[in-house]
Amino acid sequence: MGKQDQTLQNTLHYFENARQHLALPRGVIAALQNPYREVEVSFPIVMDDNSIKIFHGYRVQHNNARGPFKGGLRFHPEVSMEKTMALAMLMTFKCSVADIPFGGAKGGITCDPKKLSISELKKITKRFTYEIAPIIGPDTDIPAPDVGTDSQVMSWIVDAYSMGGRKNEYAVVTGKPLDLYGSFVRDVATGLGCYFVIQETLEYLGSPKIFTKHSKVIVQGCGNAAIPIMKLLKKDEAKIIAVSDSQGGIFSQEGINIDSVLKTKKTAGSVTKCETGEIISNQQLLELPCDILVLAAMENQITKENADKIQAKIIFEPANAPVTPEADEILKKRGIIVVPDILASAGGVIVSYFEWVQNRQRDRWPEEKVKKRLKKQITTSCKEVLKIADDKKVDLRTAAYILGIGKVAKVMESRDIWP
Ligand code: GLU
């Protein structure tokens, strides 16, 4: 194991904060503080230039009291065991908040997919699948896409897992292409889910002042989560004044043209290649005055270093763990509302659950049905979180953790410790 990752400490801190509001048995607390299983594998791959490289992969299964382990696979240079543990823990609470019958897991490979060829990526994925095959499966642990992975990676996993088991097993992963028994809406589900959370929260808070037609929105990130949010908010006539990707951001006080920004991102590789608007850094983007700030990139973006400079009224977290606990405290003191990851990013795993159900039933739901059920599911969770926050006079993150931990704990308590 490498050095301790900040994300794990942060997640444990949020857990500790919330569990004080719950009367939990000691066994449950200790079990939730520690993942059930951590697997680390190292394997060689013959690269395109015939050199041999060793890759390190991880799968952490945090808790399965409520159902099979569930969570994405991340291909990124910063993937480590500690980070994977934190993200697995978040999945347990996310699935619980979303009220879907899954536990939490996460996995990944330390690599930079942008620097790998398709054939290298395929080999790495298939070999990794072979290595973790004994612990995954449609009834045990179901991976899905995350940062750096997509429906193509999921197809390779289906293939490797099915060939190894000599039986086609489509429900072993979710987030597959439509042709390979994926679900409608899964590709935009995280963004769409977050959009429903934005609508519900603003309505509940009675904040027409924030969410008027011309409210100013900043979006950090320009991937699968960010794009649908921008498109939907634009439809609502909100003004997206800034957006960024890993290379930097683009800003225009009058509002940026989303369609042309997305086109540039596709053709030139980065939003910073846009010809209109001012080029800014990711740091500058976070500190601009706005009504709504959407964090759709990576972990630890708002920290104690910049929390004082944030000028948003409300923050949504479709990314996992983008705000550190110190920053969370500062934002709270300054009256900035934060709608947490385990609620705002739950759309992806909710539609993953729908995909899994469709696979198990050998069925395909129409697009409208998936959207309607996603809206109902995530809006119900959002209402519950808002109510707990009101009743217990706590912030929304603590409320979401109270809801998530509480439901997992109930199941663990009724089943009791085995044997
Ligand atoms: N990677 C996504 C998340 O962090 C989706 C996980 C899934 O669908 O299993 O929520």
Tab-separated table of C-alpha atoms and ligand atoms in Angstrom:
chain	number	residue	atom	x	y	z
A	1	MET	CA	0.000	0.000	0.000
A	2	GLY	CA	1.256	3.481	-0.876
A	3	LYS	CA	0.900	6.610	1.235
A	4	GLN	CA	-2.478	7.279	2.783
A	5	ASP	CA	-4.835	9.007	0.389
A	6	GLN	CA	-6.635	12.135	1.547
A	7	THR	CA	-9.930	10.921	0.073
A	8	LEU	CA	-10.084	7.993	2.486
A	9	GLN	CA	-9.485	10.187	5.544
A	10	ASN	CA	-12.093	12.607	4.263
A	11	THR	CA	-14.705	9.920	3.721
A	12	LEU	CA	-14.037	8.449	7.168
A	13	HIS	CA	-14.409	11.942	8.603
A	14	TYR	CA	-17.835	12.423	6.961
A	15	PHE	CA	-18.832	8.954	8.182
A	16	GLU	CA	-17.782	9.803	11.741
A	17	ASN	CA	-19.648	13.099	11.633
A	18	ALA	CA	-22.916	11.494	10.597
A	19	ARG	CA	-22.795	8.356	12.714
A	20	GLN	CA	-22.863	10.474	15.849
A	21	HIS	CA	-26.479	11.254	14.995
A	22	LEU	CA	-27.313	7.543	14.902
A	23	ALA	CA	-27.390	4.952	17.670
A	24	LEU	CA	-25.305	2.293	15.967
A	25	PRO	CA	-24.013	-0.941	17.513
A	26	ARG	CA	-20.204	-1.090	17.796
A	27	GLY	CA	-19.944	-3.984	15.354
A	28	VAL	CA	-21.686	-2.024	12.634
A	29	ILE	CA	-19.440	1.010	13.029
A	30	ALA	CA	-16.245	-1.035	12.876
A	31	ALA	CA	-17.495	-3.036	9.888
A	32	LEU	CA	-18.378	0.113	7.946
A	33	GLN	CA	-15.033	1.750	8.727
A	34	ASN	CA	-13.229	-1.181	7.101
A	35	PRO	CA	-13.781	-2.632	3.640
A	36	TYR	CA	-14.784	-6.292	3.507
A	37	ARG	CA	-12.198	-7.225	0.879
A	38	GLU	CA	-9.266	-5.521	-0.847
A	39	VAL	CA	-7.709	-7.146	-3.880
A	40	GLU	CA	-4.540	-5.870	-5.537
A	41	VAL	CA	-3.158	-7.484	-8.661
A	42	SER	CA	-0.053	-6.854	-10.763
A	43	PHE	CA	0.247	-8.270	-14.241
A	44	PRO	CA	2.510	-7.885	-17.289
A	45	ILE	CA	1.294	-6.600	-20.654
A	46	VAL	CA	3.171	-6.742	-23.956
A	47	MET	CA	2.925	-3.188	-25.274
A	48	ASP	CA	2.656	-2.220	-28.960
A	49	ASP	CA	6.403	-1.538	-29.154
A	50	ASN	CA	7.021	-5.064	-27.811
A	51	SER	CA	8.205	-3.799	-24.420
A	52	ILE	CA	6.704	-5.366	-21.293
A	53	LYS	CA	5.004	-3.218	-18.694
A	54	ILE	CA	3.609	-4.162	-15.290
A	55	PHE	CA	0.180	-2.776	-14.408
A	56	HIS	CA	-1.388	-2.566	-10.949
A	57	GLY	CA	-5.119	-3.093	-10.521
A	58	TYR	CA	-7.468	-2.965	-7.556
A	59	ARG	CA	-10.933	-4.036	-6.529
A	60	VAL	CA	-12.229	-3.061	-3.124
A	61	GLN	CA	-15.509	-4.519	-1.895
A	62	HIS	CA	-16.676	-2.354	0.960
A	63	ASN	CA	-20.017	-3.731	2.116
A	64	ASN	CA	-22.693	-6.044	0.690
A	65	ALA	CA	-25.307	-6.078	3.442
A	66	ARG	CA	-27.944	-4.589	1.127
A	67	GLY	CA	-27.058	-6.580	-2.007
A	68	PRO	CA	-24.219	-7.446	-4.408
A	69	PHE	CA	-21.194	-5.142	-4.375
A	70	LYS	CA	-21.544	-2.407	-7.004
A	71	GLY	CA	-19.281	0.314	-8.307
A	72	GLY	CA	-17.191	1.619	-11.153
A	73	LEU	CA	-13.736	0.864	-12.507
A	74	ARG	CA	-11.382	3.808	-12.869
A	75	PHE	CA	-8.416	3.938	-15.266
A	76	HIS	CA	-6.339	6.898	-14.121
A	77	PRO	CA	-2.727	7.650	-13.089
A	78	GLU	CA	-3.851	8.500	-9.532
A	79	VAL	CA	-5.658	5.221	-8.831
A	80	SER	CA	-4.340	3.711	-5.584
A	81	MET	CA	-5.588	1.227	-3.019
A	82	GLU	CA	-6.458	3.985	-0.535
A	83	LYS	CA	-8.387	6.038	-3.034
A	84	THR	CA	-10.244	2.943	-4.220
A	85	MET	CA	-11.186	2.158	-0.606
A	86	ALA	CA	-12.665	5.622	-0.157
A	87	LEU	CA	-14.611	5.445	-3.394
A	88	ALA	CA	-15.901	1.949	-2.497
A	89	MET	CA	-17.169	3.256	0.833
A	90	LEU	CA	-18.928	6.132	-0.924
A	91	MET	CA	-20.649	3.577	-3.201
A	92	THR	CA	-22.095	1.715	-0.202
A	93	PHE	CA	-23.740	4.895	1.055
A	94	LYS	CA	-24.684	6.100	-2.438
A	95	CYS	CA	-26.573	2.874	-3.225
A	96	SER	CA	-28.251	3.061	0.151
A	97	VAL	CA	-29.291	6.724	-0.280
A	98	ALA	CA	-30.582	5.843	-3.761
A	99	ASP	CA	-32.468	2.897	-2.250
A	100	ILE	CA	-31.215	0.341	-4.752
A	101	PRO	CA	-30.434	-3.208	-3.540
A	102	PHE	CA	-26.663	-3.058	-3.904
A	103	GLY	CA	-23.659	-2.697	-1.659
A	104	GLY	CA	-20.527	-0.715	-2.466
A	105	ALA	CA	-17.311	-1.466	-4.340
A	106	LYS	CA	-14.793	0.275	-6.549
A	107	GLY	CA	-11.870	-0.752	-8.683
A	108	GLY	CA	-9.337	0.538	-11.076
A	109	ILE	CA	-5.993	0.328	-12.761
A	110	THR	CA	-3.160	2.814	-12.302
A	111	CYS	CA	-2.622	3.946	-15.887
A	112	ASP	CA	-3.204	6.843	-18.243
A	113	PRO	CA	-5.699	5.622	-20.847
A	114	LYS	CA	-4.991	8.722	-22.976
A	115	LYS	CA	-1.472	7.374	-23.525
A	116	LEU	CA	-2.498	3.808	-24.401
A	117	SER	CA	-3.485	2.402	-27.777
A	118	ILE	CA	-6.828	0.631	-28.195
A	119	SER	CA	-5.111	-2.727	-28.400
A	120	GLU	CA	-3.102	-2.073	-25.207
A	121	LEU	CA	-6.244	-0.905	-23.412
A	122	LYS	CA	-8.090	-4.027	-24.514
A	123	LYS	CA	-5.320	-6.338	-23.311
A	124	ILE	CA	-5.075	-4.549	-19.949
A	125	THR	CA	-8.850	-4.713	-19.440
A	126	LYS	CA	-9.147	-8.375	-20.364
A	127	ARG	CA	-6.173	-9.447	-18.277
A	128	PHE	CA	-7.474	-7.458	-15.288
A	129	THR	CA	-10.906	-9.070	-15.712
A	130	TYR	CA	-9.267	-12.492	-15.687
A	131	GLU	CA	-7.446	-11.609	-12.458
A	132	ILE	CA	-10.551	-10.396	-10.603
A	133	ALA	CA	-13.005	-12.880	-12.173
A	134	PRO	CA	-13.149	-15.070	-9.030
A	135	ILE	CA	-14.618	-12.217	-6.981
A	136	ILE	CA	-16.982	-10.555	-9.492
A	137	GLY	CA	-20.234	-11.795	-11.039
A	138	PRO	CA	-23.891	-10.794	-11.586
A	139	ASP	CA	-24.853	-11.892	-8.059
A	140	THR	CA	-21.668	-10.919	-6.247
A	141	ASP	CA	-19.967	-7.792	-7.609
A	142	ILE	CA	-20.952	-5.790	-10.683
A	143	PRO	CA	-18.438	-3.241	-12.050
A	144	ALA	CA	-19.385	-0.263	-14.253
A	145	PRO	CA	-17.705	2.707	-15.952
A	146	ASP	CA	-16.005	5.478	-13.985
A	147	VAL	CA	-13.304	8.031	-14.838
A	148	GLY	CA	-11.284	6.784	-17.842
A	149	THR	CA	-13.520	3.826	-18.697
A	150	ASP	CA	-16.564	3.577	-20.961
A	151	SER	CA	-19.019	1.191	-22.598
A	152	GLN	CA	-16.243	-0.260	-24.800
A	153	VAL	CA	-14.237	-1.247	-21.718
A	154	MET	CA	-17.409	-2.846	-20.292
A	155	SER	CA	-17.838	-4.883	-23.519
A	156	TRP	CA	-14.300	-6.260	-23.165
A	157	ILE	CA	-15.052	-7.228	-19.561
A	158	VAL	CA	-18.217	-9.072	-20.652
A	159	ASP	CA	-16.158	-10.914	-23.239
A	160	ALA	CA	-13.275	-11.869	-20.942
A	161	TYR	CA	-15.601	-12.921	-18.115
A	162	SER	CA	-17.884	-14.907	-20.452
A	163	MET	CA	-15.032	-16.680	-22.232
A	164	GLY	CA	-13.463	-17.649	-18.900
A	165	GLY	CA	-16.754	-19.026	-17.602
A	166	ARG	CA	-17.701	-20.612	-20.964
A	167	LYS	CA	-21.100	-18.925	-20.675
A	168	ASN	CA	-22.315	-15.489	-21.801
A	169	GLU	CA	-22.806	-13.293	-18.762
A	170	TYR	CA	-24.014	-9.831	-19.707
A	171	ALA	CA	-25.142	-8.815	-16.229
A	172	VAL	CA	-21.563	-9.006	-14.878
A	173	VAL	CA	-21.145	-5.278	-15.639
A	174	THR	CA	-23.414	-2.318	-16.304
A	175	GLY	CA	-22.821	0.677	-18.534
A	176	LYS	CA	-22.583	-1.571	-21.605
A	177	PRO	CA	-23.347	-0.358	-25.145
A	178	LEU	CA	-27.026	-0.616	-26.149
A	179	ASP	CA	-26.185	-3.387	-28.623
A	180	LEU	CA	-24.665	-5.452	-25.842
A	181	TYR	CA	-27.728	-5.284	-23.591
A	182	GLY	CA	-26.940	-1.908	-22.098
A	183	SER	CA	-29.783	0.342	-21.020
A	184	PHE	CA	-31.198	3.450	-22.582
A	185	VAL	CA	-30.143	6.592	-20.670
A	186	ARG	CA	-27.169	4.943	-18.877
A	187	ASP	CA	-24.654	7.084	-20.811
A	188	VAL	CA	-26.235	10.329	-19.562
A	189	ALA	CA	-27.599	9.007	-16.266
A	190	THR	CA	-25.199	10.718	-13.834
A	191	GLY	CA	-25.837	14.108	-15.421
A	192	LEU	CA	-29.572	13.604	-15.766
A	193	GLY	CA	-29.821	12.418	-12.157
A	194	CYS	CA	-27.909	15.477	-10.963
A	195	TYR	CA	-30.213	17.717	-12.989
A	196	PHE	CA	-33.238	16.192	-11.218
A	197	VAL	CA	-31.490	16.783	-7.882
A	198	ILE	CA	-30.838	20.421	-8.850
A	199	GLN	CA	-34.520	20.910	-9.733
A	200	GLU	CA	-35.800	19.239	-6.581
A	201	THR	CA	-33.382	20.996	-4.228
A	202	LEU	CA	-34.010	24.468	-5.606
A	203	GLU	CA	-37.751	23.942	-5.516
A	204	TYR	CA	-37.577	22.687	-1.931
A	205	LEU	CA	-35.377	25.553	-0.824
A	206	GLY	CA	-37.829	27.892	-2.536
A	207	SER	CA	-34.997	29.601	-4.308
A	208	PRO	CA	-36.462	31.115	-7.425
A	209	LYS	CA	-33.895	33.849	-6.840
A	210	ILE	CA	-31.116	31.348	-7.470
A	211	PHE	CA	-32.792	29.478	-10.248
A	212	THR	CA	-34.255	32.202	-12.375
A	213	LYS	CA	-34.042	31.857	-16.109
A	214	HIS	CA	-30.769	33.708	-16.253
A	215	SER	CA	-29.025	32.268	-13.217
A	216	LYS	CA	-25.271	31.956	-13.683
A	217	VAL	CA	-23.875	28.441	-13.703
A	218	ILE	CA	-20.271	27.222	-13.616
A	219	VAL	CA	-19.458	23.627	-14.486
A	220	GLN	CA	-16.125	22.057	-13.600
A	221	GLY	CA	-15.618	19.096	-15.916
A	222	CYS	CA	-16.690	18.325	-19.436
A	223	GLY	CA	-17.354	14.590	-19.421
A	224	ASN	CA	-20.331	12.256	-19.186
A	225	ALA	CA	-21.709	13.869	-16.047
A	226	ALA	CA	-21.148	17.508	-17.032
A	227	ILE	CA	-22.441	17.460	-20.600
A	228	PRO	CA	-26.093	16.455	-19.954
A	229	ILE	CA	-26.286	18.904	-17.023
A	230	MET	CA	-25.100	21.782	-19.212
A	231	LYS	CA	-27.503	20.882	-22.011
A	232	LEU	CA	-30.495	20.611	-19.679
A	233	LEU	CA	-29.721	23.804	-17.749
A	234	LYS	CA	-29.269	25.613	-21.035
A	235	LYS	CA	-32.728	24.422	-22.081
A	236	ASP	CA	-34.018	25.975	-18.861
A	237	GLU	CA	-32.370	29.198	-20.035
A	238	ALA	CA	-29.757	29.292	-17.300
A	239	LYS	CA	-26.532	30.979	-18.334
A	240	ILE	CA	-23.458	28.718	-18.320
A	241	ILE	CA	-20.658	31.245	-17.825
A	242	ALA	CA	-17.707	28.856	-17.483
A	243	VAL	CA	-16.729	25.246	-18.112
A	244	SER	CA	-13.438	23.376	-17.845
A	245	ASP	CA	-11.645	20.121	-18.542
A	246	SER	CA	-8.311	18.744	-17.309
A	247	GLN	CA	-6.423	21.325	-19.405
A	248	GLY	CA	-8.219	24.434	-18.119
A	249	GLY	CA	-11.402	26.396	-18.598
A	250	ILE	CA	-13.247	28.890	-20.725
A	251	PHE	CA	-15.232	31.858	-19.382
A	252	SER	CA	-17.667	34.397	-20.763
A	253	GLN	CA	-19.748	36.761	-18.638
A	254	GLU	CA	-22.449	36.748	-21.332
A	255	GLY	CA	-22.653	32.956	-21.290
A	256	ILE	CA	-20.726	30.470	-23.385
A	257	ASN	CA	-22.106	28.709	-26.419
A	258	ILE	CA	-22.330	25.131	-25.150
A	259	ASP	CA	-22.795	23.549	-28.563
A	260	SER	CA	-19.700	25.162	-29.986
A	261	VAL	CA	-17.662	24.394	-26.836
A	262	LEU	CA	-18.640	20.723	-27.040
A	263	LYS	CA	-17.790	20.662	-30.719
A	264	THR	CA	-14.347	22.142	-30.032
A	265	LYS	CA	-13.783	19.640	-27.214
A	266	LYS	CA	-14.542	16.835	-29.626
A	267	THR	CA	-12.466	18.084	-32.535
A	268	ALA	CA	-9.552	19.840	-30.799
A	269	GLY	CA	-9.464	17.797	-27.581
A	270	SER	CA	-10.032	20.591	-25.044
A	271	VAL	CA	-12.494	23.379	-24.238
A	272	THR	CA	-9.468	25.707	-23.957
A	273	LYS	CA	-9.089	25.542	-27.757
A	274	CYS	CA	-12.311	27.574	-28.150
A	275	GLU	CA	-11.935	30.768	-30.114
A	276	THR	CA	-14.458	32.768	-28.122
A	277	GLY	CA	-14.379	33.390	-24.372
A	278	GLU	CA	-11.517	33.940	-21.967
A	279	ILE	CA	-9.156	31.083	-21.136
A	280	ILE	CA	-8.883	30.512	-17.388
A	281	SER	CA	-7.364	27.925	-15.054
A	282	ASN	CA	-9.435	25.384	-13.141
A	283	GLN	CA	-8.630	27.293	-9.956
A	284	GLN	CA	-9.903	30.589	-11.404
A	285	LEU	CA	-13.049	28.857	-12.628
A	286	LEU	CA	-13.933	27.660	-9.132
A	287	GLU	CA	-13.549	31.148	-7.667
A	288	LEU	CA	-15.741	33.081	-10.112
A	289	PRO	CA	-19.012	34.592	-8.825
A	290	CYS	CA	-22.030	32.468	-9.816
A	291	ASP	CA	-25.345	31.131	-8.557
A	292	ILE	CA	-24.768	27.420	-9.122
A	293	LEU	CA	-21.399	25.635	-9.129
A	294	VAL	CA	-21.419	22.087	-10.486
A	295	LEU	CA	-18.381	19.964	-9.559
A	296	ALA	CA	-18.248	17.277	-12.220
A	297	ALA	CA	-14.521	16.498	-12.321
A	298	MET	CA	-12.326	14.866	-9.665
A	299	GLU	CA	-11.820	14.592	-5.892
A	300	ASN	CA	-10.487	17.290	-3.568
A	301	GLN	CA	-11.173	20.324	-5.752
A	302	ILE	CA	-12.448	22.636	-3.019
A	303	THR	CA	-10.050	22.510	-0.090
A	304	LYS	CA	-9.188	24.757	2.848
A	305	GLU	CA	-6.942	26.684	0.426
A	306	ASN	CA	-9.748	27.952	-1.806
A	307	ALA	CA	-12.996	27.476	0.181
A	308	ASP	CA	-12.855	31.098	1.361
A	309	LYS	CA	-12.766	32.327	-2.203
A	310	ILE	CA	-15.744	30.389	-3.557
A	311	GLN	CA	-18.492	32.777	-4.665
A	312	ALA	CA	-21.302	30.343	-5.529
A	313	LYS	CA	-24.638	30.242	-3.704
A	314	ILE	CA	-25.119	26.504	-4.038
A	315	ILE	CA	-22.780	23.671	-5.043
A	316	PHE	CA	-23.729	20.315	-6.553
A	317	GLU	CA	-21.383	17.321	-6.575
A	318	PRO	CA	-21.941	14.958	-9.525
A	319	ALA	CA	-18.254	14.011	-9.042
A	320	ASN	CA	-17.161	11.825	-6.135
A	321	ALA	CA	-15.600	13.577	-3.121
A	322	PRO	CA	-14.797	16.983	-4.689
A	323	VAL	CA	-15.007	18.928	-1.388
A	324	THR	CA	-12.754	18.187	1.604
A	325	PRO	CA	-14.152	18.269	5.177
A	326	GLU	CA	-12.215	21.456	6.082
A	327	ALA	CA	-13.623	23.163	3.001
A	328	ASP	CA	-17.091	21.828	3.786
A	329	GLU	CA	-16.947	23.525	7.214
A	330	ILE	CA	-15.795	26.824	5.711
A	331	LEU	CA	-18.530	26.741	3.064
A	332	LYS	CA	-21.139	25.934	5.717
A	333	LYS	CA	-20.042	28.887	7.855
A	334	ARG	CA	-20.273	31.122	4.805
A	335	GLY	CA	-23.839	29.968	4.101
A	336	ILE	CA	-22.993	28.138	0.865
A	337	ILE	CA	-25.146	25.033	0.472
A	338	VAL	CA	-23.430	21.842	-0.718
A	339	VAL	CA	-25.523	19.038	-2.224
A	340	PRO	CA	-23.313	15.974	-1.684
A	341	ASP	CA	-21.923	13.356	-4.056
A	342	ILE	CA	-23.746	10.377	-2.538
A	343	LEU	CA	-26.981	12.041	-3.673
A	344	ALA	CA	-26.005	14.278	-6.621
A	345	SER	CA	-23.992	11.573	-8.400
A	346	ALA	CA	-26.387	8.671	-7.771
A	347	GLY	CA	-28.067	8.815	-11.204
A	348	GLY	CA	-25.380	6.631	-12.789
A	349	VAL	CA	-25.680	3.739	-10.386
A	350	ILE	CA	-29.485	3.999	-10.325
A	351	VAL	CA	-29.636	3.402	-14.073
A	352	SER	CA	-26.950	0.730	-13.642
A	353	TYR	CA	-29.439	-1.017	-11.374
A	354	PHE	CA	-32.144	-0.668	-14.047
A	355	GLU	CA	-29.741	-2.145	-16.607
A	356	TRP	CA	-28.996	-5.086	-14.317
A	357	VAL	CA	-32.729	-5.699	-13.769
A	358	GLN	CA	-33.338	-5.608	-17.528
A	359	ASN	CA	-30.476	-8.074	-18.099
A	360	ARG	CA	-31.740	-10.469	-15.435
A	361	GLN	CA	-35.260	-10.324	-16.895
A	362	ARG	CA	-33.999	-10.478	-20.492
A	363	ASP	CA	-35.996	-7.330	-21.129
A	364	ARG	CA	-35.451	-3.865	-22.552
A	365	TRP	CA	-37.218	-0.858	-21.106
A	366	PRO	CA	-38.119	2.051	-23.403
A	367	GLU	CA	-36.116	5.243	-22.929
A	368	GLU	CA	-39.031	7.127	-21.401
A	369	LYS	CA	-39.563	4.445	-18.768
A	370	VAL	CA	-35.913	4.600	-17.701
A	371	LYS	CA	-36.016	8.403	-17.456
A	372	LYS	CA	-39.268	8.382	-15.513
A	373	ARG	CA	-38.037	5.786	-13.041
A	374	LEU	CA	-34.723	7.577	-12.587
A	375	LYS	CA	-36.544	10.824	-11.853
A	376	LYS	CA	-38.836	9.140	-9.336
A	377	GLN	CA	-36.043	7.255	-7.592
A	378	ILE	CA	-33.585	10.133	-7.237
A	379	THR	CA	-36.246	12.726	-6.414
A	380	THR	CA	-37.527	10.522	-3.592
A	381	SER	CA	-33.986	10.219	-2.198
A	382	CYS	CA	-33.475	13.949	-2.539
A	383	LYS	CA	-36.694	14.689	-0.636
A	384	GLU	CA	-35.645	12.306	2.136
A	385	VAL	CA	-32.226	13.956	2.481
A	386	LEU	CA	-33.745	17.443	2.556
A	387	LYS	CA	-36.214	16.354	5.221
A	388	ILE	CA	-33.543	14.816	7.453
A	389	ALA	CA	-31.497	18.016	7.126
A	390	ASP	CA	-34.525	20.047	8.221
A	391	ASP	CA	-35.581	17.736	11.049
A	392	LYS	CA	-32.115	17.257	12.509
A	393	LYS	CA	-30.820	20.731	11.658
A	394	VAL	CA	-27.784	19.362	9.871
A	395	ASP	CA	-26.165	20.141	6.518
A	396	LEU	CA	-27.167	18.119	3.450
A	397	ARG	CA	-24.023	15.966	3.431
A	398	THR	CA	-24.530	14.884	7.029
A	399	ALA	CA	-28.215	14.246	6.244
A	400	ALA	CA	-27.335	12.079	3.239
A	401	TYR	CA	-24.825	10.070	5.297
A	402	ILE	CA	-27.384	9.653	8.087
A	403	LEU	CA	-29.838	8.233	5.548
A	404	GLY	CA	-27.240	6.042	3.819
A	405	ILE	CA	-25.542	4.687	6.943
A	406	GLY	CA	-28.859	4.213	8.728
A	407	LYS	CA	-30.292	1.913	6.079
A	408	VAL	CA	-27.145	-0.224	5.799
A	409	ALA	CA	-26.934	-0.448	9.589
A	410	LYS	CA	-30.550	-1.628	9.896
A	411	VAL	CA	-29.882	-4.571	7.581
A	412	MET	CA	-26.641	-5.430	9.381
A	413	GLU	CA	-28.332	-5.271	12.746
A	414	SER	CA	-31.249	-7.511	11.777
A	415	ARG	CA	-28.915	-10.097	10.264
A	416	ASP	CA	-26.489	-9.811	13.184
A	417	ILE	CA	-22.817	-10.755	13.158
A	418	TRP	CA	-22.075	-14.172	11.673
A	419	PRO	CA	-21.785	-16.786	13.108
B	1	GLU	N1	-18.906	5.100	-11.331
B	1	GLU	C1	-20.232	5.553	-11.048
B	1	GLU	C2	-20.310	6.118	-9.640
B	1	GLU	O1	-19.319	6.494	-9.058
B	1	GLU	C3	-21.291	4.505	-11.360
B	1	GLU	C4	-21.159	3.209	-10.632
B	1	GLU	C5	-22.097	2.110	-11.135
B	1	GLU	O2	-22.918	2.362	-11.989
B	1	GLU	O3	-21.967	1.008	-10.627
B	1	GLU	O4	-21.348	6.275	-9.088
